[in-house]
Short mmCIF file of C-alpha atoms in Angstrom, two decimals:
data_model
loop_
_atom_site.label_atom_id
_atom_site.label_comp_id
_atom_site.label_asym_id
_atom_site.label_seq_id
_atom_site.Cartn_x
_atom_site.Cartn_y
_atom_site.Cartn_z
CA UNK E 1 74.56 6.52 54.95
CA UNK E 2 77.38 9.03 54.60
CA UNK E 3 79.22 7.03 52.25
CA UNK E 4 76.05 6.77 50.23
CA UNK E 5 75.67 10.31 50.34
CA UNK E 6 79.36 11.31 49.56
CA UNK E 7 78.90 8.56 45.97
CA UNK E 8 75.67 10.69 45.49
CA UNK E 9 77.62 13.74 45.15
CA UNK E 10 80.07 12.05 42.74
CA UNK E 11 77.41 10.90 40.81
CA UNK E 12 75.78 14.33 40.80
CA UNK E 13 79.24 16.72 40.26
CA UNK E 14 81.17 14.37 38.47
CA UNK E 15 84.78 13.95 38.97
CA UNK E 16 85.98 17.40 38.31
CA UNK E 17 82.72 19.16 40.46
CA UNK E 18 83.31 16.70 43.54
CA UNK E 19 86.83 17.83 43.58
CA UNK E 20 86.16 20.84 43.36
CA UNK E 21 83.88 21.08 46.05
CA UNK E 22 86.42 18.69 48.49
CA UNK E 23 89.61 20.53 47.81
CA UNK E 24 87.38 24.00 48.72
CA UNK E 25 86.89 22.10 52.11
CA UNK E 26 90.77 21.27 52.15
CA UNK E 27 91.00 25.08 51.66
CA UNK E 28 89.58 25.90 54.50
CA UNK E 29 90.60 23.59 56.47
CA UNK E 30 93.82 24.85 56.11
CA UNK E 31 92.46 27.93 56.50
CA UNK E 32 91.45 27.79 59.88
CA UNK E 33 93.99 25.52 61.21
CA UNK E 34 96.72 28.25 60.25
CA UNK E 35 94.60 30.88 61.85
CA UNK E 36 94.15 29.08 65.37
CA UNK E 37 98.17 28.11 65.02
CA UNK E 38 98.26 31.65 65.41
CA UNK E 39 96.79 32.02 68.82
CA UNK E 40 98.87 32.18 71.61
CA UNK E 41 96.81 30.14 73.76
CA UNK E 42 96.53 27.10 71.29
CA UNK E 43 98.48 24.54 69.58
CA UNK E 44 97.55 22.56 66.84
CA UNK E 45 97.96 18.76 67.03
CA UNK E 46 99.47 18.26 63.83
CA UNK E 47 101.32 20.56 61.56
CA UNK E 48 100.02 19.54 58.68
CA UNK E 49 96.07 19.03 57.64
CA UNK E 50 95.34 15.71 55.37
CA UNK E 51 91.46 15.95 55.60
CA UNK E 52 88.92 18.64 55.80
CA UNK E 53 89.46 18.63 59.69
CA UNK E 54 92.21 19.15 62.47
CA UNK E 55 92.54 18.92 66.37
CA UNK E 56 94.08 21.77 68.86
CA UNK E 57 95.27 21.59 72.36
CA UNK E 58 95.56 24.51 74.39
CA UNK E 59 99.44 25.54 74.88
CA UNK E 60 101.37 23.68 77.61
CA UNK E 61 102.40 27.24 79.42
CA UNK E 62 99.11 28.94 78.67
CA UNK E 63 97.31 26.37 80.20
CA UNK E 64 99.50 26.07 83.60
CA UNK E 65 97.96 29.93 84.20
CA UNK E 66 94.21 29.32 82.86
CA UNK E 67 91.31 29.96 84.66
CA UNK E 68 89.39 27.72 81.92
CA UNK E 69 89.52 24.32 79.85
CA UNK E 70 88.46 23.70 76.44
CA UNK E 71 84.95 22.37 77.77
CA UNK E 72 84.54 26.11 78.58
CA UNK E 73 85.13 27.10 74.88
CA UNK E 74 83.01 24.47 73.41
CA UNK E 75 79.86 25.90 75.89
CA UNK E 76 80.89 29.35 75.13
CA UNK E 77 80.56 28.12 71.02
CA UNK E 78 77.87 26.35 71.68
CA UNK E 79 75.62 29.17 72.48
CA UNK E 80 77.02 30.90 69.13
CA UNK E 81 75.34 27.78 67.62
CA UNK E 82 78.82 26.35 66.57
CA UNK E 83 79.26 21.86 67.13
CA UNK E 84 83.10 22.23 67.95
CA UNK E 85 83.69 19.23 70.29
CA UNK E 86 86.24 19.11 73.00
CA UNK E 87 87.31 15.84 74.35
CA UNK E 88 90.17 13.51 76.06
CA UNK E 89 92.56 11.75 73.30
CA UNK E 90 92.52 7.99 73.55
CA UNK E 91 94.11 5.64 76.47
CA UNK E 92 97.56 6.42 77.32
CA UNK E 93 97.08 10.23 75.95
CA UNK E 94 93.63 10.42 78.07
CA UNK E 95 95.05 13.76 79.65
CA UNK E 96 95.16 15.75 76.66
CA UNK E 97 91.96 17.18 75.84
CA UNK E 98 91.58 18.86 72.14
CA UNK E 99 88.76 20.50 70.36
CA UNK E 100 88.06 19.51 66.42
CA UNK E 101 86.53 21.33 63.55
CA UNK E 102 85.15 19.05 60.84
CA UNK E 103 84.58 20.81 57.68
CA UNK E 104 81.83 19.88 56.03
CA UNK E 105 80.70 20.89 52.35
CA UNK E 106 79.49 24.13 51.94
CA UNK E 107 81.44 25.88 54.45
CA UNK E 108 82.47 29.41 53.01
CA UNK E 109 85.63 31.30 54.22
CA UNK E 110 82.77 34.04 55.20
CA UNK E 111 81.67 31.36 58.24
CA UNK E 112 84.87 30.50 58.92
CA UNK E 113 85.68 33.98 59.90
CA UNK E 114 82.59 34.25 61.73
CA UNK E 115 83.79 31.22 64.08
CA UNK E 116 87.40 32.50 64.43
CA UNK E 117 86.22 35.50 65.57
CA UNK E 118 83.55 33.97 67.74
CA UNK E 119 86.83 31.81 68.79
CA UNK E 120 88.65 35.04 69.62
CA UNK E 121 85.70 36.59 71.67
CA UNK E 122 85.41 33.51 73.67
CA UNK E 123 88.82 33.16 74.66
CA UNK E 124 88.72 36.78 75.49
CA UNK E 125 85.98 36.66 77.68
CA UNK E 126 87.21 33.69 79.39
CA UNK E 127 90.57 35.05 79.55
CA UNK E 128 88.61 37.55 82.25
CA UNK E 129 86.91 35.52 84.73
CA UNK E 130 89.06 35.86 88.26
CA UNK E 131 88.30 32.37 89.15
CA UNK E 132 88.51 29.13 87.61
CA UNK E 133 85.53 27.21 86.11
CA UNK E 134 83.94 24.24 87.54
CA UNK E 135 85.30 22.45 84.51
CA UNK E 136 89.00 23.60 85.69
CA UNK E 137 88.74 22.59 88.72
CA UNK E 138 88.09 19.07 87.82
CA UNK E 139 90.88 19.05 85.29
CA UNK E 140 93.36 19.97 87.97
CA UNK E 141 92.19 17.63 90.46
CA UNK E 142 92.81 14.69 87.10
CA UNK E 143 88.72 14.05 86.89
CA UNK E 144 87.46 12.48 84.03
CA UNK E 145 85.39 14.69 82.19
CA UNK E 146 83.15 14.80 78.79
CA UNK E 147 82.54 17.07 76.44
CA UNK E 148 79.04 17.35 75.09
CA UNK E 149 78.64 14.76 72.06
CA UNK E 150 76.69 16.35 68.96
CA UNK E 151 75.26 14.22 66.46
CA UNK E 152 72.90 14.92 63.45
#
C-alpha cells in the first residue's frame, strides 16, 4: 500500500514536484538529526542521514548517571502527541536501545521545532526526578523491555 501510494505521488507531482517534496523531507531530516547531535545527553547512530529518518542513543557517560531510559522520553512524547519509538537494536546489539524519527511528507521545519523543543522539555524534566524510573531500573538489572509499537 505505501509503495502504491508513494507511485501515486509521482504520478500526481511529476518528477520534478516528487523531488521536491522528498529532498524537503531530506532537509529536515538533516535538520533534526544535527539538532539532537547537539544535545549532550544523545548521540546519533550514524553521522550521516541517507533517508528521511535517523536513530539516537543516549551518550555512553550520560547514561551511566541517568535516572531515566529512552522509554521514558518516548511516554513523555507521547503525551505531546509525538510517535517517536524507542527500542532494542537487533541480536548481538540487543543492549542498545535508540529512538527514531521517520519523516514523513509534509513535515514543516515549524513542527520540527515544536518536537525539539518538546525533546528539550522532556529531557529537562526528566533530568529532575531524584529517583530512577521503573523503566531504569529494569535496564540496569539487563531486562528485556519494549517500547510501545505505533502503527497507522
Amino acid at each position: 500500500a505505501q509503495v502504491l501510494g508513494q507511485y501515486y505521488n509521482f504520478i500526481r507531482y511529476g518528477f520534478e514536484g516528487y523531488q521536491e517534496v522528498q529532498q524537503s523531507s531530506m532537509d529536515i531530516a538533516c535538520y533534526c538529526h544535527e539538532q539532537i547531535g547537539k544535545m549532550k545527553c544523545f548521540h546519533n547512530y550514524s553521522d550521516k542521514v541517507v533517508n528521511p529518518l535517523f536513530i539516537w542513543y543516549m551518550d555512553p557517560k550520560y547514561d551511566k548517571h541517568a535516572k531515566w531510559t529512552l522509554y521514558d522520553l518516548q511516554a513523555v512524547l507521547q503525551q505531546s502527541g509525538w510517535m517517536v519509538p524507542a527500542y532494542t537494536m537487533p541480536k548481538d546489539i540487543d543492549h542498545i536501545v535508540v529512538m527514531r524519527v521517520v519523516v514523513r511528507q509534509g513535515m514543516s521545519r515549524d513542527m520540527a521545532d515544536m518536537l525539539l523543543r518538546d525533546i528539550e522539555n522532556a529531557v529537562a524534566e526528566l533530568d529532575k526526578l531524584k529517583h530512577p524510573t521503573l523503566s531504569r531500573e529494569k535496564y540496569e538489572r539487563e531486562e528485556r523491555q519494549h517500547g510501545r509499537v505505533f502503527t497507522l
